[in-house]
Structures are given as C-alpha cells and as structure tokens.
Backbone as CSV, one residue per row, in Angstrom:
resi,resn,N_x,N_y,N_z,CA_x,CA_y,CA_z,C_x,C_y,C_z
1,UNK,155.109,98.401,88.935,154.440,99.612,89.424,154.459,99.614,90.944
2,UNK,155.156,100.641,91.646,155.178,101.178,93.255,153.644,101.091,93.730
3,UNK,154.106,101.207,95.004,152.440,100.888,95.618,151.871,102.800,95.409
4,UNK,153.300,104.043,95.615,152.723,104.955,95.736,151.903,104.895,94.060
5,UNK,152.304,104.678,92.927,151.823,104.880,91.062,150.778,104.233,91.313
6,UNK,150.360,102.851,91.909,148.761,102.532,91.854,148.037,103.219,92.012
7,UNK,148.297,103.906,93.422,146.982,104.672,93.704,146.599,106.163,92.774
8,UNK,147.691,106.494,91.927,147.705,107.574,91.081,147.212,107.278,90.074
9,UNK,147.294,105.590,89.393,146.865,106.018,88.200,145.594,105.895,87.263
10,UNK,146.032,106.210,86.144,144.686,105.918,85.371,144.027,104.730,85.423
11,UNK,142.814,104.645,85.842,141.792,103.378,85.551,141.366,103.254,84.042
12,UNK,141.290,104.229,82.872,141.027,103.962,81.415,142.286,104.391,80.891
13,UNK,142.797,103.867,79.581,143.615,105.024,78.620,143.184,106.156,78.169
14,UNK,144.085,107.178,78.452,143.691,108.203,77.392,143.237,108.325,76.314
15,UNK,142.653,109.277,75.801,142.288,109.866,74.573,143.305,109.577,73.191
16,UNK,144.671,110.124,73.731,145.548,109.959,72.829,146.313,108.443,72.713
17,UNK,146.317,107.609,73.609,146.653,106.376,73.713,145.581,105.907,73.067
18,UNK,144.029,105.793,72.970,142.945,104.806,72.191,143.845,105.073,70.744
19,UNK,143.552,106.622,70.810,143.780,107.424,68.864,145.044,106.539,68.453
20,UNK,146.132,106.375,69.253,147.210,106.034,68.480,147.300,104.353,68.298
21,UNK,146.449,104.093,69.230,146.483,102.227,69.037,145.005,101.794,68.410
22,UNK,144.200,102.768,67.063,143.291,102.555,66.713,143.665,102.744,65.219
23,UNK,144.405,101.748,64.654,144.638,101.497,63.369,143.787,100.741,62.510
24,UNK,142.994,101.483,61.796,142.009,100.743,61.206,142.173,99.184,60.491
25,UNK,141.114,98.244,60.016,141.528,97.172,59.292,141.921,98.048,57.606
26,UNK,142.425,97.607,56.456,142.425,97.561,55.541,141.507,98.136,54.570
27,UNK,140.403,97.475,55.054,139.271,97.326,54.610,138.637,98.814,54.572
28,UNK,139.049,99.249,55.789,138.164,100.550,56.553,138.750,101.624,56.489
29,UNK,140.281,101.659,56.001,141.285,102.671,56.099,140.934,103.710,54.788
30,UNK,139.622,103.793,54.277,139.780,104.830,52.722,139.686,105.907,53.402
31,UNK,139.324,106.735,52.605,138.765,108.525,52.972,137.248,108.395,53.380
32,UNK,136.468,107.529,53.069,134.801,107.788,52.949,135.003,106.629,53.881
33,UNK,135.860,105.699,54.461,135.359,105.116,55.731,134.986,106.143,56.805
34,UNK,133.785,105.862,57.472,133.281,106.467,58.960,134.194,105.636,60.034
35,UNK,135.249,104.900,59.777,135.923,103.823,60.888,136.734,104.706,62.006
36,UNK,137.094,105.602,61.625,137.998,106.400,62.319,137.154,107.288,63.791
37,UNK,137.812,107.132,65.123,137.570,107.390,66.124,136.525,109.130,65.625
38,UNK,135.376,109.545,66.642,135.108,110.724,66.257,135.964,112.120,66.590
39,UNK,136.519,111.805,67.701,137.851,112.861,68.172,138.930,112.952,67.291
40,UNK,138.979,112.066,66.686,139.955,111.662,65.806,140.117,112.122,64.507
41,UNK,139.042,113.052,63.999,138.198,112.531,62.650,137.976,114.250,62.432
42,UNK,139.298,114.481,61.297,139.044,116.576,61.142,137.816,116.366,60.411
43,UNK,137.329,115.599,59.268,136.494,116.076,58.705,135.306,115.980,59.248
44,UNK,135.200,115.002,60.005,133.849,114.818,60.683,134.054,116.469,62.052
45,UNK,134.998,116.592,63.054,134.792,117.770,63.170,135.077,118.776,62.712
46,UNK,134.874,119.275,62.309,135.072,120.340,61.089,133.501,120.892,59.986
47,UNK,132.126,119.417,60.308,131.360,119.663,59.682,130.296,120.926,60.516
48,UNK,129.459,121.224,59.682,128.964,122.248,60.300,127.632,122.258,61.448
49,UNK,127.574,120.400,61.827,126.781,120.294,62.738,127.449,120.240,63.943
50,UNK,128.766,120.360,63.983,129.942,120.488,65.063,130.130,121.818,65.262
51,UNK,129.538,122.518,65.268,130.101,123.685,65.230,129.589,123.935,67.106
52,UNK,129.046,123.740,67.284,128.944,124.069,68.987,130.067,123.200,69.818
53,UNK,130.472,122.403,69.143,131.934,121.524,69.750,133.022,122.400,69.499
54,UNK,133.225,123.242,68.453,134.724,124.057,67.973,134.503,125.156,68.686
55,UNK,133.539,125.791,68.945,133.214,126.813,70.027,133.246,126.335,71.513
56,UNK,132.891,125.540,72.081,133.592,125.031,73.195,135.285,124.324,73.023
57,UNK,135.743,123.895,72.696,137.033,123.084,72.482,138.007,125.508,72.334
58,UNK,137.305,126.009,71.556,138.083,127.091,71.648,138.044,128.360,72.325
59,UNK,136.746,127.895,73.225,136.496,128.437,74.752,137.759,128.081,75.518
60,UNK,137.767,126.751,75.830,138.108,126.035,76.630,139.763,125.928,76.825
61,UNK,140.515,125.737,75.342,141.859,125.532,75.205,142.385,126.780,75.858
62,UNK,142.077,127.943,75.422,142.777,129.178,75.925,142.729,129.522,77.487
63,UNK,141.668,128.948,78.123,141.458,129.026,79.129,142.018,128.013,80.290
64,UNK,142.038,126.753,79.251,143.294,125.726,80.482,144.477,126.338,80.462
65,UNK,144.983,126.094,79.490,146.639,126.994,78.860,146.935,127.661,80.244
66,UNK,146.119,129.105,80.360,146.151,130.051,81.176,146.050,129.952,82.550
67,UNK,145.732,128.809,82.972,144.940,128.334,84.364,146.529,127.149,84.579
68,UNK,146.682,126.648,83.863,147.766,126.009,84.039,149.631,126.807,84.028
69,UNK,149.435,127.965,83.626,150.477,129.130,83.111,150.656,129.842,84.731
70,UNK,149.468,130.003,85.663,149.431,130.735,86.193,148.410,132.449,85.983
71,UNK,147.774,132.278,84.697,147.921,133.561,83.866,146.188,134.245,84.821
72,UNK,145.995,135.080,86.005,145.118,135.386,86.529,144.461,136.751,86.061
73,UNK,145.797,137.674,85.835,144.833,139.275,85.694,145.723,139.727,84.608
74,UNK,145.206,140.265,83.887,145.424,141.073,82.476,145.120,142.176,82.103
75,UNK,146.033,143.151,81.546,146.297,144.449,81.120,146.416,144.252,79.464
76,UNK,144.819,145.124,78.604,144.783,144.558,77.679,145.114,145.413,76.820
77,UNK,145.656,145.563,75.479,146.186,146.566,74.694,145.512,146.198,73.829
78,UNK,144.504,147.196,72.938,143.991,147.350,71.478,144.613,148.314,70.912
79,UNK,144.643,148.340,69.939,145.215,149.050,68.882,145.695,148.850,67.574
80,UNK,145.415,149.598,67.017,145.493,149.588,64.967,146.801,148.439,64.943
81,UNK,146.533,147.657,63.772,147.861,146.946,63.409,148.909,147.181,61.885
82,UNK,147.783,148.597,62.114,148.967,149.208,60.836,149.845,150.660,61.343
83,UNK,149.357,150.939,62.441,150.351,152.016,63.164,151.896,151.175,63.304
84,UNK,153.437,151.914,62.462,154.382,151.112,62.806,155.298,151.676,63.836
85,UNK,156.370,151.251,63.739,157.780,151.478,64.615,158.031,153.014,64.405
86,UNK,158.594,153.404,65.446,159.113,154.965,64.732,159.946,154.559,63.626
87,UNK,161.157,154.170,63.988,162.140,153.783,63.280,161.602,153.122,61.931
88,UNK,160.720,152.311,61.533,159.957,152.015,60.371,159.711,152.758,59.366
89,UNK,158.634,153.842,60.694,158.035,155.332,59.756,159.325,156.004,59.530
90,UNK,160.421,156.336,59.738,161.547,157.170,59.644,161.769,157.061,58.052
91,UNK,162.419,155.594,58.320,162.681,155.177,57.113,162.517,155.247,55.732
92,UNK,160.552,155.221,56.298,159.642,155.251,54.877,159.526,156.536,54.731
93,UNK,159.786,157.619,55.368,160.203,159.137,54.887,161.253,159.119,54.011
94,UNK,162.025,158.672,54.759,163.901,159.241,53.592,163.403,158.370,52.588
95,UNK,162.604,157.238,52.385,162.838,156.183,50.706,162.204,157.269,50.415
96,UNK,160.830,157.788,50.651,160.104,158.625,49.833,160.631,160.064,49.319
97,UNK,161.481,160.232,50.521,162.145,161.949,50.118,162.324,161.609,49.196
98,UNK,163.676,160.567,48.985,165.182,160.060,48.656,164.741,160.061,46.912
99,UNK,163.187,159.306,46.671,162.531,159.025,45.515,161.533,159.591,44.856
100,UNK,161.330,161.030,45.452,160.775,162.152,45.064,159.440,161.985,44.828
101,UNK,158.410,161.028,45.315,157.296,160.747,45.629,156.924,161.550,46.598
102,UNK,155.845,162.876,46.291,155.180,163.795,47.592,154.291,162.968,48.015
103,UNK,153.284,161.752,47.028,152.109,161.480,47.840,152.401,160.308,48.749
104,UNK,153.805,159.328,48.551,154.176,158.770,49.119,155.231,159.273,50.206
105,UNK,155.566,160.397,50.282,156.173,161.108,51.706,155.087,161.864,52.428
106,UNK,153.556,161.972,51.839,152.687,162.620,52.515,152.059,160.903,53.631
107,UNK,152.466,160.247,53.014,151.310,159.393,53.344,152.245,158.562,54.755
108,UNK,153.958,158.735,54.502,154.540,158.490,55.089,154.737,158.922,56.660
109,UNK,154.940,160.256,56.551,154.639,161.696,57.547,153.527,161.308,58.230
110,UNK,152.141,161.124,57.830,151.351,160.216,58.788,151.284,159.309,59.087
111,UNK,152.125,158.535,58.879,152.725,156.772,59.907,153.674,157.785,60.675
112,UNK,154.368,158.391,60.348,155.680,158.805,61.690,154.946,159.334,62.846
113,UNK,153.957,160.548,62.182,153.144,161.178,63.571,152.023,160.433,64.546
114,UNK,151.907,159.067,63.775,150.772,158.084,64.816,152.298,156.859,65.332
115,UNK,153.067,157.008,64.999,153.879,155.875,65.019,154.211,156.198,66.836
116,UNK,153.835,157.712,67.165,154.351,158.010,68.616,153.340,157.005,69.200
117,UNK,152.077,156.498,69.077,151.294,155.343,69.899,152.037,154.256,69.490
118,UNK,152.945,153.577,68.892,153.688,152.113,68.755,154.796,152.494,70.465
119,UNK,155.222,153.580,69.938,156.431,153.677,71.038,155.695,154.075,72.396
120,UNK,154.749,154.383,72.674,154.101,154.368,74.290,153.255,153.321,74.017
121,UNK,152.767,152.087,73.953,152.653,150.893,73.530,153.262,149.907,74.011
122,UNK,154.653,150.056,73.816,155.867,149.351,73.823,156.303,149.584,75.182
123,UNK,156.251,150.992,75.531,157.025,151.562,76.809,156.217,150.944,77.733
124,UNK,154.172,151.245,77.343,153.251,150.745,78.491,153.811,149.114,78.652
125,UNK,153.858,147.872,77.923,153.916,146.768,77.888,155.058,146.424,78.566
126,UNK,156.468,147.409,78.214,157.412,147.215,79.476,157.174,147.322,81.110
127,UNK,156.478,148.562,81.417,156.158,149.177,82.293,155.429,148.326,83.203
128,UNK,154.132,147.457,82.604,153.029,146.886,83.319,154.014,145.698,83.772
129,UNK,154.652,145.184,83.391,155.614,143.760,83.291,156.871,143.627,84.092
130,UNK,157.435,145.027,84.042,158.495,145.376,85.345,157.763,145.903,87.095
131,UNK,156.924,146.423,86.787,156.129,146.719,88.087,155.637,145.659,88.448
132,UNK,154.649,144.614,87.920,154.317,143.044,88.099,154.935,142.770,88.588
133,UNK,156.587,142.684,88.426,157.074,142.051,89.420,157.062,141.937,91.057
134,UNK,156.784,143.117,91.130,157.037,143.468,92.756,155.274,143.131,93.586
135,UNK,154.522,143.097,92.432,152.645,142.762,92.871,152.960,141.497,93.434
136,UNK,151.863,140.781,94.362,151.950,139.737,95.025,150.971,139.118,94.236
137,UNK,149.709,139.597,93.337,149.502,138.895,91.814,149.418,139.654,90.643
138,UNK,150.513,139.058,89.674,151.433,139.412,88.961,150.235,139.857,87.975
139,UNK,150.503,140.701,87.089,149.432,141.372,85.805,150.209,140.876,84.145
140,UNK,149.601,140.546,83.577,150.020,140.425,82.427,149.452,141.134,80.891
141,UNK,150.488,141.496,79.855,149.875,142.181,78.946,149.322,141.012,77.934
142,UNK,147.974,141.494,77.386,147.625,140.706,76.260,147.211,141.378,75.437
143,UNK,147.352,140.937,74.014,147.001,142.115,72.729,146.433,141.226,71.969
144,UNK,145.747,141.261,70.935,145.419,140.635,69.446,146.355,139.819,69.087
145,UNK,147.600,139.978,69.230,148.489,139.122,69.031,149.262,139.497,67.342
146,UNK,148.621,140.588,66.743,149.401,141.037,65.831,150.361,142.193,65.687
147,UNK,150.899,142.515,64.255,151.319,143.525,64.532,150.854,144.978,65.035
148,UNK,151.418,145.764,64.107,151.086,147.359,64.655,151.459,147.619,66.355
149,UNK,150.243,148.209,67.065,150.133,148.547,68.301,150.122,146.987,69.141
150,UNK,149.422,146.018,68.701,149.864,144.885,69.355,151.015,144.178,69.217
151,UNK,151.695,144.424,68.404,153.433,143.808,68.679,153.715,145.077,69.342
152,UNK,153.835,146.112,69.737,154.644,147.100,70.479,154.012,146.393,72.088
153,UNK,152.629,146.766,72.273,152.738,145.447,73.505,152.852,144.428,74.012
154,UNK,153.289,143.259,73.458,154.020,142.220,73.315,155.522,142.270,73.568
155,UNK,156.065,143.323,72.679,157.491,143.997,72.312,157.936,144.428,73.677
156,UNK,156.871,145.047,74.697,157.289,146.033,75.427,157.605,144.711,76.690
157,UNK,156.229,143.695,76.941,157.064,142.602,78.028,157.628,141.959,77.897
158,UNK,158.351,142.061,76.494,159.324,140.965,75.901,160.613,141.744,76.612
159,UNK,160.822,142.813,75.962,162.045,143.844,76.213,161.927,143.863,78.206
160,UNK,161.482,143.625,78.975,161.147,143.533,80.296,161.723,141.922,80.449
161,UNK,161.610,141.027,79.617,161.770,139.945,80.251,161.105,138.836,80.366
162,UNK,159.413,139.182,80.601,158.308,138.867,81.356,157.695,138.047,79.968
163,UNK,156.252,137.381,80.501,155.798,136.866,79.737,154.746,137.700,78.835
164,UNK,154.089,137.683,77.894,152.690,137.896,77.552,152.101,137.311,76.336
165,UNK,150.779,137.887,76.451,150.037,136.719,75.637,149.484,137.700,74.097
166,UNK,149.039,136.507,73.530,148.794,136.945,72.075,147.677,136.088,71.462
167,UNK,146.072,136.580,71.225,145.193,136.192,70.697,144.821,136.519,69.394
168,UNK,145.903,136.037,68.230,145.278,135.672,67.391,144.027,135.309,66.398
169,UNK,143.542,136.114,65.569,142.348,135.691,64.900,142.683,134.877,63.073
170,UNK,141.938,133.769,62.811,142.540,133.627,61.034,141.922,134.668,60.362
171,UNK,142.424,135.586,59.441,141.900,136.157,58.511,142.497,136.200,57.546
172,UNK,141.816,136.427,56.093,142.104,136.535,55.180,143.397,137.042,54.427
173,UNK,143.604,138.355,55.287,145.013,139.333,54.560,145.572,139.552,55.863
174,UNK,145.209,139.198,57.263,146.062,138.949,58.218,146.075,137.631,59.076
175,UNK,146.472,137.381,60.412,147.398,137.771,60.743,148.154,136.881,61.337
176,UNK,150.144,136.994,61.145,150.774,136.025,61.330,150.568,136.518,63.150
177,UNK,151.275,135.423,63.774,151.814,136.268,65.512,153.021,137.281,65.258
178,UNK,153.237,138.150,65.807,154.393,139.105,65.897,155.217,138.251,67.341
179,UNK,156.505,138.171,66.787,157.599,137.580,67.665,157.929,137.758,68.824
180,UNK,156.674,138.501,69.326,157.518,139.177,70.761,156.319,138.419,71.800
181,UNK,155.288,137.612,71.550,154.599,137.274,72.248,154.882,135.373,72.408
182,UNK,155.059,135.339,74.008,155.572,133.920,74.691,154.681,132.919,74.342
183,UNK,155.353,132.022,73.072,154.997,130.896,72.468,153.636,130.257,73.258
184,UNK,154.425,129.563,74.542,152.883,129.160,75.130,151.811,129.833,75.641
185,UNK,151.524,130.771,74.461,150.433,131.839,75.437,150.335,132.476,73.946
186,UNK,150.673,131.901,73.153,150.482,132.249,71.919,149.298,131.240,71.124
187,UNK,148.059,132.038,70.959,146.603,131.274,70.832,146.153,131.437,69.413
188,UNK,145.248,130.782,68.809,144.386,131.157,67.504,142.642,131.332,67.427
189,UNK,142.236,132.372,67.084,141.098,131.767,67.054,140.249,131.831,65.726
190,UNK,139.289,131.237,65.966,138.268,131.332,64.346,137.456,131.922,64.928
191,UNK,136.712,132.273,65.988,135.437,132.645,66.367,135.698,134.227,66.674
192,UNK,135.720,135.572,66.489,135.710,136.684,66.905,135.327,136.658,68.335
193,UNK,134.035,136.063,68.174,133.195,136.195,69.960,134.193,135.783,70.579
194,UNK,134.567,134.823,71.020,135.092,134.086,71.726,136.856,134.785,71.896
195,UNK,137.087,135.213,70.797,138.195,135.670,71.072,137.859,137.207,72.050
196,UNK,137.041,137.866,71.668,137.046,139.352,72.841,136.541,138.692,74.155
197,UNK,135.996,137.068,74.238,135.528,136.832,75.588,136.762,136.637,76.239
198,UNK,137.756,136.247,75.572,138.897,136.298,76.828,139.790,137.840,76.662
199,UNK,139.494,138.243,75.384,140.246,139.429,76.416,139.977,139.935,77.222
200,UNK,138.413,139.974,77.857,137.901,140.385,79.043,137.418,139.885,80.224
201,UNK,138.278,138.330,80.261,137.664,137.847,81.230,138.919,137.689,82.541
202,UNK,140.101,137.835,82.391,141.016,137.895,83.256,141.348,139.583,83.187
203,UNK,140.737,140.338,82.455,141.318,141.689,82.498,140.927,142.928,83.886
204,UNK,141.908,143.501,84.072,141.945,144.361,84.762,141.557,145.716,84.153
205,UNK,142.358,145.758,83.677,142.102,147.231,82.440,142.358,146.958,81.466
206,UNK,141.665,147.640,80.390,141.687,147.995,78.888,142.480,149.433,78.494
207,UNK,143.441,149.260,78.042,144.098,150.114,77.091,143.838,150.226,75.739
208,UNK,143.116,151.437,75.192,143.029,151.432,73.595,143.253,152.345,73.259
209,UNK,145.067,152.174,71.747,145.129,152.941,71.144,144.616,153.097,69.673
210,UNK,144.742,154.359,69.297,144.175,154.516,68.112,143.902,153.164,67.260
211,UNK,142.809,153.148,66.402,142.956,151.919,65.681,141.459,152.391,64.595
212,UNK,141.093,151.210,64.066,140.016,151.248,63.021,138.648,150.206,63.153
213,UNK,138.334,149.268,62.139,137.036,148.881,62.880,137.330,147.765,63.698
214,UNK,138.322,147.000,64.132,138.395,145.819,64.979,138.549,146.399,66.457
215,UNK,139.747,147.604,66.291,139.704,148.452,68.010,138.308,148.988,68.150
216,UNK,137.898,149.722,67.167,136.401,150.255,68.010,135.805,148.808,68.576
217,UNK,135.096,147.856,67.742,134.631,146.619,67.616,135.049,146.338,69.463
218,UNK,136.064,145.935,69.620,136.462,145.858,70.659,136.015,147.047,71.953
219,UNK,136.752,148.066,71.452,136.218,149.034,72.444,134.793,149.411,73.040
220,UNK,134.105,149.226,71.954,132.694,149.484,71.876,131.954,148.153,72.460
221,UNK,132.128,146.988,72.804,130.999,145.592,73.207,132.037,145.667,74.814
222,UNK,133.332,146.503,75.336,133.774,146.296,76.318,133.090,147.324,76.916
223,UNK,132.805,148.624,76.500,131.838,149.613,76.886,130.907,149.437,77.493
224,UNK,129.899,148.610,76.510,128.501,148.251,76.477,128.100,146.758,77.740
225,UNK,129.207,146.281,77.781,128.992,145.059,78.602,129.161,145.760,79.998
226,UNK,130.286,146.836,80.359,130.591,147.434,81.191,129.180,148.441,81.553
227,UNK,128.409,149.304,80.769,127.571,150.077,81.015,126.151,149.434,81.563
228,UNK,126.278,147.982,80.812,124.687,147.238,81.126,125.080,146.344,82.443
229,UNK,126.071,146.018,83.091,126.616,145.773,84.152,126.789,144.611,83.917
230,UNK,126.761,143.603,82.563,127.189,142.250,82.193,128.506,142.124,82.420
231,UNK,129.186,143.327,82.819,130.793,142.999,83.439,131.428,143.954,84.782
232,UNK,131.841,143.299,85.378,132.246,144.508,86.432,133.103,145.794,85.818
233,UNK,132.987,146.784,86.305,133.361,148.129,85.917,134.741,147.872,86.140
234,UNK,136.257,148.290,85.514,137.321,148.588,85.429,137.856,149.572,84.486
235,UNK,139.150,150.121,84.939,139.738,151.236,83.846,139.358,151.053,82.499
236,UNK,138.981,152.028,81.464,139.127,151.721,79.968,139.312,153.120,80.072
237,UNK,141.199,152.905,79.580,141.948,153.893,79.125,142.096,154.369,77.291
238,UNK,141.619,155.049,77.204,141.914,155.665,75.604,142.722,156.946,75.403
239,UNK,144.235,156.446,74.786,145.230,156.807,73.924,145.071,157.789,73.276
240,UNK,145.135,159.131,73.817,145.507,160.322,72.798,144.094,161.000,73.168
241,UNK,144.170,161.719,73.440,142.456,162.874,73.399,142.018,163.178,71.893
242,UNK,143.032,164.155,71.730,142.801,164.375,69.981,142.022,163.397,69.049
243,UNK,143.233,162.151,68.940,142.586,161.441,68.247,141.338,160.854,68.363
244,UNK,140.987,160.899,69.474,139.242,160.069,69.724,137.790,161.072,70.121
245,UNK,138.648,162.065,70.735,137.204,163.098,70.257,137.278,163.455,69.064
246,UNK,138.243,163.893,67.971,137.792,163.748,66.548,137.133,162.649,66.265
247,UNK,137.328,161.762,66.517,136.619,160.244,65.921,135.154,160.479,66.068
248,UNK,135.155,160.667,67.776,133.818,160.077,68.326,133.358,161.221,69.185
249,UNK,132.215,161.964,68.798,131.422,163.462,69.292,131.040,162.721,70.307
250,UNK,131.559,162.440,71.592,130.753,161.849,72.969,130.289,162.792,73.430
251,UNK,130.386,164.409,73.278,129.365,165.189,73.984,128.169,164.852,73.367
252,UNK,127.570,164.669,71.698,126.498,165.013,70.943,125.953,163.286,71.523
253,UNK,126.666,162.521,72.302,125.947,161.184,72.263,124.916,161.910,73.693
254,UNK,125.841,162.551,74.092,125.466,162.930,75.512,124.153,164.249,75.539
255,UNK,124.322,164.794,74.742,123.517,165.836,74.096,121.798,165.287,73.505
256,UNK,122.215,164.321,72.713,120.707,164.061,72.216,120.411,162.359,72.818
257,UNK,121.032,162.579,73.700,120.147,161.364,74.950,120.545,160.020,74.427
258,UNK,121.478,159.818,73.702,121.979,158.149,73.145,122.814,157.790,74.359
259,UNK,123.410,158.441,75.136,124.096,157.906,76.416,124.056,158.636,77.399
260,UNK,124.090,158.605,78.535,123.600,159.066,79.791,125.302,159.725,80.372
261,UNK,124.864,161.184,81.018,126.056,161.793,81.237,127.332,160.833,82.268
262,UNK,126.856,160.192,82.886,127.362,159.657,83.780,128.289,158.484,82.770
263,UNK,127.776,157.917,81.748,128.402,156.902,80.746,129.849,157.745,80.631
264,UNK,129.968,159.063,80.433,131.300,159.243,79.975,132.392,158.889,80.650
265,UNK,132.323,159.013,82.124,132.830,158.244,83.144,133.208,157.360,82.956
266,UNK,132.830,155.840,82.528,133.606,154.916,82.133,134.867,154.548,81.306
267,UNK,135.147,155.737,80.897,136.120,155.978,80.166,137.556,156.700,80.580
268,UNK,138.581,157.171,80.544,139.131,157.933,80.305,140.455,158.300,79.111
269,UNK,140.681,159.787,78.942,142.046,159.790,77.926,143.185,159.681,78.830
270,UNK,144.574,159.313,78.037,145.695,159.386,78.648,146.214,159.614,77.478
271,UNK,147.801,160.069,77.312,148.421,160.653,76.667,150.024,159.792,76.639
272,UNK,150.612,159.384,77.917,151.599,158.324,78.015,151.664,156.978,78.841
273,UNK,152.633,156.210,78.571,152.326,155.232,80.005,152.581,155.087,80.928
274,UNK,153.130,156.448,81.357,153.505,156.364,82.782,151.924,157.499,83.359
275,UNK,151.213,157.797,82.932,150.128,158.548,83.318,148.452,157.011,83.089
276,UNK,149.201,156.192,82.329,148.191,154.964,82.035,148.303,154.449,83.500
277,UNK,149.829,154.044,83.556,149.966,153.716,85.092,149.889,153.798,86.414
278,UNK,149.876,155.488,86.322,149.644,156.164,87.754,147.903,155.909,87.397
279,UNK,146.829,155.436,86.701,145.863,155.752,86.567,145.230,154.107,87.624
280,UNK,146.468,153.723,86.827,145.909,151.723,87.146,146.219,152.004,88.907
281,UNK,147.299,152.581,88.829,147.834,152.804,90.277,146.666,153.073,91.603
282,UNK,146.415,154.211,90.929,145.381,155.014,91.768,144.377,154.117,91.735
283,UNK,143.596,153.668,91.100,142.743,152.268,90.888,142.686,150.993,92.319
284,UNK,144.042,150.605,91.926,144.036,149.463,92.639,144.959,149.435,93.823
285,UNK,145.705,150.696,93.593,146.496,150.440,94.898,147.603,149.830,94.878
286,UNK,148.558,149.706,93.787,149.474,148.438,93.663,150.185,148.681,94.610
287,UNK,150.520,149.706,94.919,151.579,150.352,96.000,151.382,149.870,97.369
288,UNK,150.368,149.499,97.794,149.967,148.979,98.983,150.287,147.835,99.811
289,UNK,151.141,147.860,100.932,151.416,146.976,101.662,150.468,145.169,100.803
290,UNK,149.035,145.240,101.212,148.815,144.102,100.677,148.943,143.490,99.481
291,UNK,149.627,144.679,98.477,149.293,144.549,97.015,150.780,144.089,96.646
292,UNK,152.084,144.386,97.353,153.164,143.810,97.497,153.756,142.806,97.596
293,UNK,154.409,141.947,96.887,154.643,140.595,96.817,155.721,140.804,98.078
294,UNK,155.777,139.599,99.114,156.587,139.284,100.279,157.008,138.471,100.157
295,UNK,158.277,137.899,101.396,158.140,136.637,101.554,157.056,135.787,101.744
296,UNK,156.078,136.539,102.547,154.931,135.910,103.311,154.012,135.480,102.454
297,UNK,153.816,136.894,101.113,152.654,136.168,100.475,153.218,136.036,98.804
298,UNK,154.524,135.682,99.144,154.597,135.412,97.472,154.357,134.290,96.596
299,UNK,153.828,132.728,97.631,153.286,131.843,96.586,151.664,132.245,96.504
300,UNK,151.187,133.362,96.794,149.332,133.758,96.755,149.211,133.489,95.190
C-alpha cells in the first residue's frame, strides 16, 4: 500500500466485506437460527417492527442514486397509464372494424381520441431534454415509471438521447418499468408516501395529463402542499381544458367557499408542449444569459 492509499483508506471493513466473510458455524446455519448478521437478515428486516428502517433505507436509496447521478431539478409528468400510443389506438380500431364488434370499436375510438395526450407526452419529454441541454442546470423528466402517459415521457427523453427517471410503485395488476426510462434511475417503491415525496422534491414543475385516481392522488397532495405553503409554489400545468373542467367544477369549489379565488391560480391548462414550455419558459427564464450553459459556467 502507497503512502498516497494510507491516508485514504478505510479504518473498519465494510458492510459488505463483514456480510460476505460471516459464514455461519454449522450448527447456526438453519432457517430459525438468529446467527445471521441483522443487515443481513430479509426476514428479520422485512418484520413489521422494521418498518421505520424500510421507510428510511427507501427514502434514502432514491435520493443517493440521484445526488450521485447529478440528478438536481425535475420536470414531472403524471398521467393515466392506460391512455396508449396513437399508433396502438389505430390499430385497435381496424381489429375492431375488421371484426365487426361496435362496442369494441366504440370503446376503441376513445383510446384514439385521448391517445392525442400519449403523443404530446412524448413530444413534452423530448422537448424538456433537448432544451436541457443548452441550461447551465440541466432539467430532467420523471414519471411513475409506467406505462400509458408515463412511458410517452420517458419515451420522449429517450428519443432525445438524454436521461430520465422512473418511480415505480409494486402493485398488484401493475407495474412492470416501461423501456424507455435510464436503468440507473430506474427505482421501486412499496411506500406510496414516499414515492410522491420525491416526485416533488427536486421538481420544478408538474405536468398532469389526463389520468384517474393515482393522477388526481398525485395532483391533489401537490396542490394542497403548494396552497398550505409546505412547498414552494411552482408551475402545475394541466393537460387539456376540456378534460379537467369536466372532471373538476373549480368554479363551484370557488363558489361555495371550499377554495379561495386566488387558489385557482396555482394551476394552469395547456393544450401542447410547446405552449407547456413557453409556460416553464416564461417562469424561469431559461433563455437568459445566466440560465445558459457556457464555457464559464458549465461545470455549475
């Protein structure tokens, strides 16, 4: 060992060096031995007096990852994960023409006409990821990490080049990752909480398209954290006018005193992503001499 490696190195072994040179005796090696290291040991964490350890350990992982990635400000995409591809919905028209099913070409016809939010989705996720480039700190897209509207933003900084991320939840009848989101930035979680705490903790703006109860879910505690001032105020863009004042009567919230006129403000509609963008634009200024990556300030 160099005189410079002394002064660098470890005074204990690691974690993973004890684990791997901690081979039990014989004796101790069953299933119901307690011999096994506690870091070491799924079933012991895994029990349900650990449970404030799996909530930190899945605080924490997503957040080194990201800190070590570089990963600072985020452009976040919600949206339904059953809205598909145009080209998908196309398809599932002609099988249905083709097979003379009306209630299955009716049902089809409405995936094609929401399928236009997959493809401005896709376009926004390109868009945020090619302009990044030229920022002096770079923005990144992050979605749920599934399909629908979150593989079209994934899809969209994939097709750009660029990186983005994908937060994952386990559930029951979903969800795998969709392929377009960069492996190391590709996360899981078990905890819901914890998963909307990072979509909002490097975020810049919120993008939400159409979706059902996980986008509201989302939309609605980013609102509320934003309105009670538990988060600093930023864009929350919502996808399509139509579709969300049908959803949601925000005049009648505004009308019989459940939210204060000024609340509507926190919000706005947009319609494509190049109008999402001129919105972020106007916002922050990307355009701006300081907001410009240089020679001068491009390791910032």
């Amino acid at each position: 060992m160099d005189k410079k490696t002394e002064l660098t190195a470890r005074n204990f072994p690691s974690a993973q060096q004890e684990a791997e040179a901690a081979v039990p005796p014989s004796r101790y090696d069953g299933p119901d031995s307690a011999y096994k290291l506690a870091f070491a040991d799924p079933d012991f964490l895994l029990r349900e007096e650990l449970r404030p350890v799996r909530m930190q350990l899945e605080l924490l992982k997503p957040e080194m990852v990201q800190n070590e990635q570089g990963i600072e400000s985020t452009i976040v995409i919600f949206g339904s994960a059953r809205i598909v591809a145009p080209e998908m919905a196309e398809q599932a028209v002609e099988t249905a023409r083709a097979a003379g099913n009306a209630d299955a070409q009716r049902a089809a016809e409405g995936q094609l006409a929401m399928s236009r939010y997959y493809a401005e989705a896709r376009r926004l996720g390109r868009l945020v990821t090619e302009k990044s480039r030229d920022l002096a700190v770079p923005l990144y897209v992050v979605t749920g990490g599934g399909p629908g509207i979150m593989e079209a933003g994934n899809r969209g900084a994939h097709d750009a080049g660029g990186k983005s991320i994908g937060l994952n939840i386990v559930l029951q009848h979903e969800q795998t990752p969709n392929p377009y989101i960069t492996p190391e930035l590709c996360f899981q979680f078990h905890y819901f909480g914890l998963r909307k705490m990072h979509f909002l903790m490097r975020s810049v703006a919120l993008v939400c398209f159409p979706g059902g109860f996980g986008t509201l879910d989302e939309l609605f505690e980013a609102l509320t954290l934003i309105q009670t001032r538990k988060s600093r105020r930023r864009p929350v863009l919502l996808f399509g006018r139509d579709f969300w004042t049908r959803l949601i009567d925000f005049d009648l919230l505004v009308e019989t005193g459940m939210i204060s006129p000024e609340d509507t403000r926190l919000f706005r509609f947009v319609e494509t992503a190049e109008e999402a963008w001129s919105v972020l634009d106007a916002e922050y200024g990307f355009g701006l001499a300081e907001n410009v990556k240089t020679e001068f300030n491009n390791d910032l």
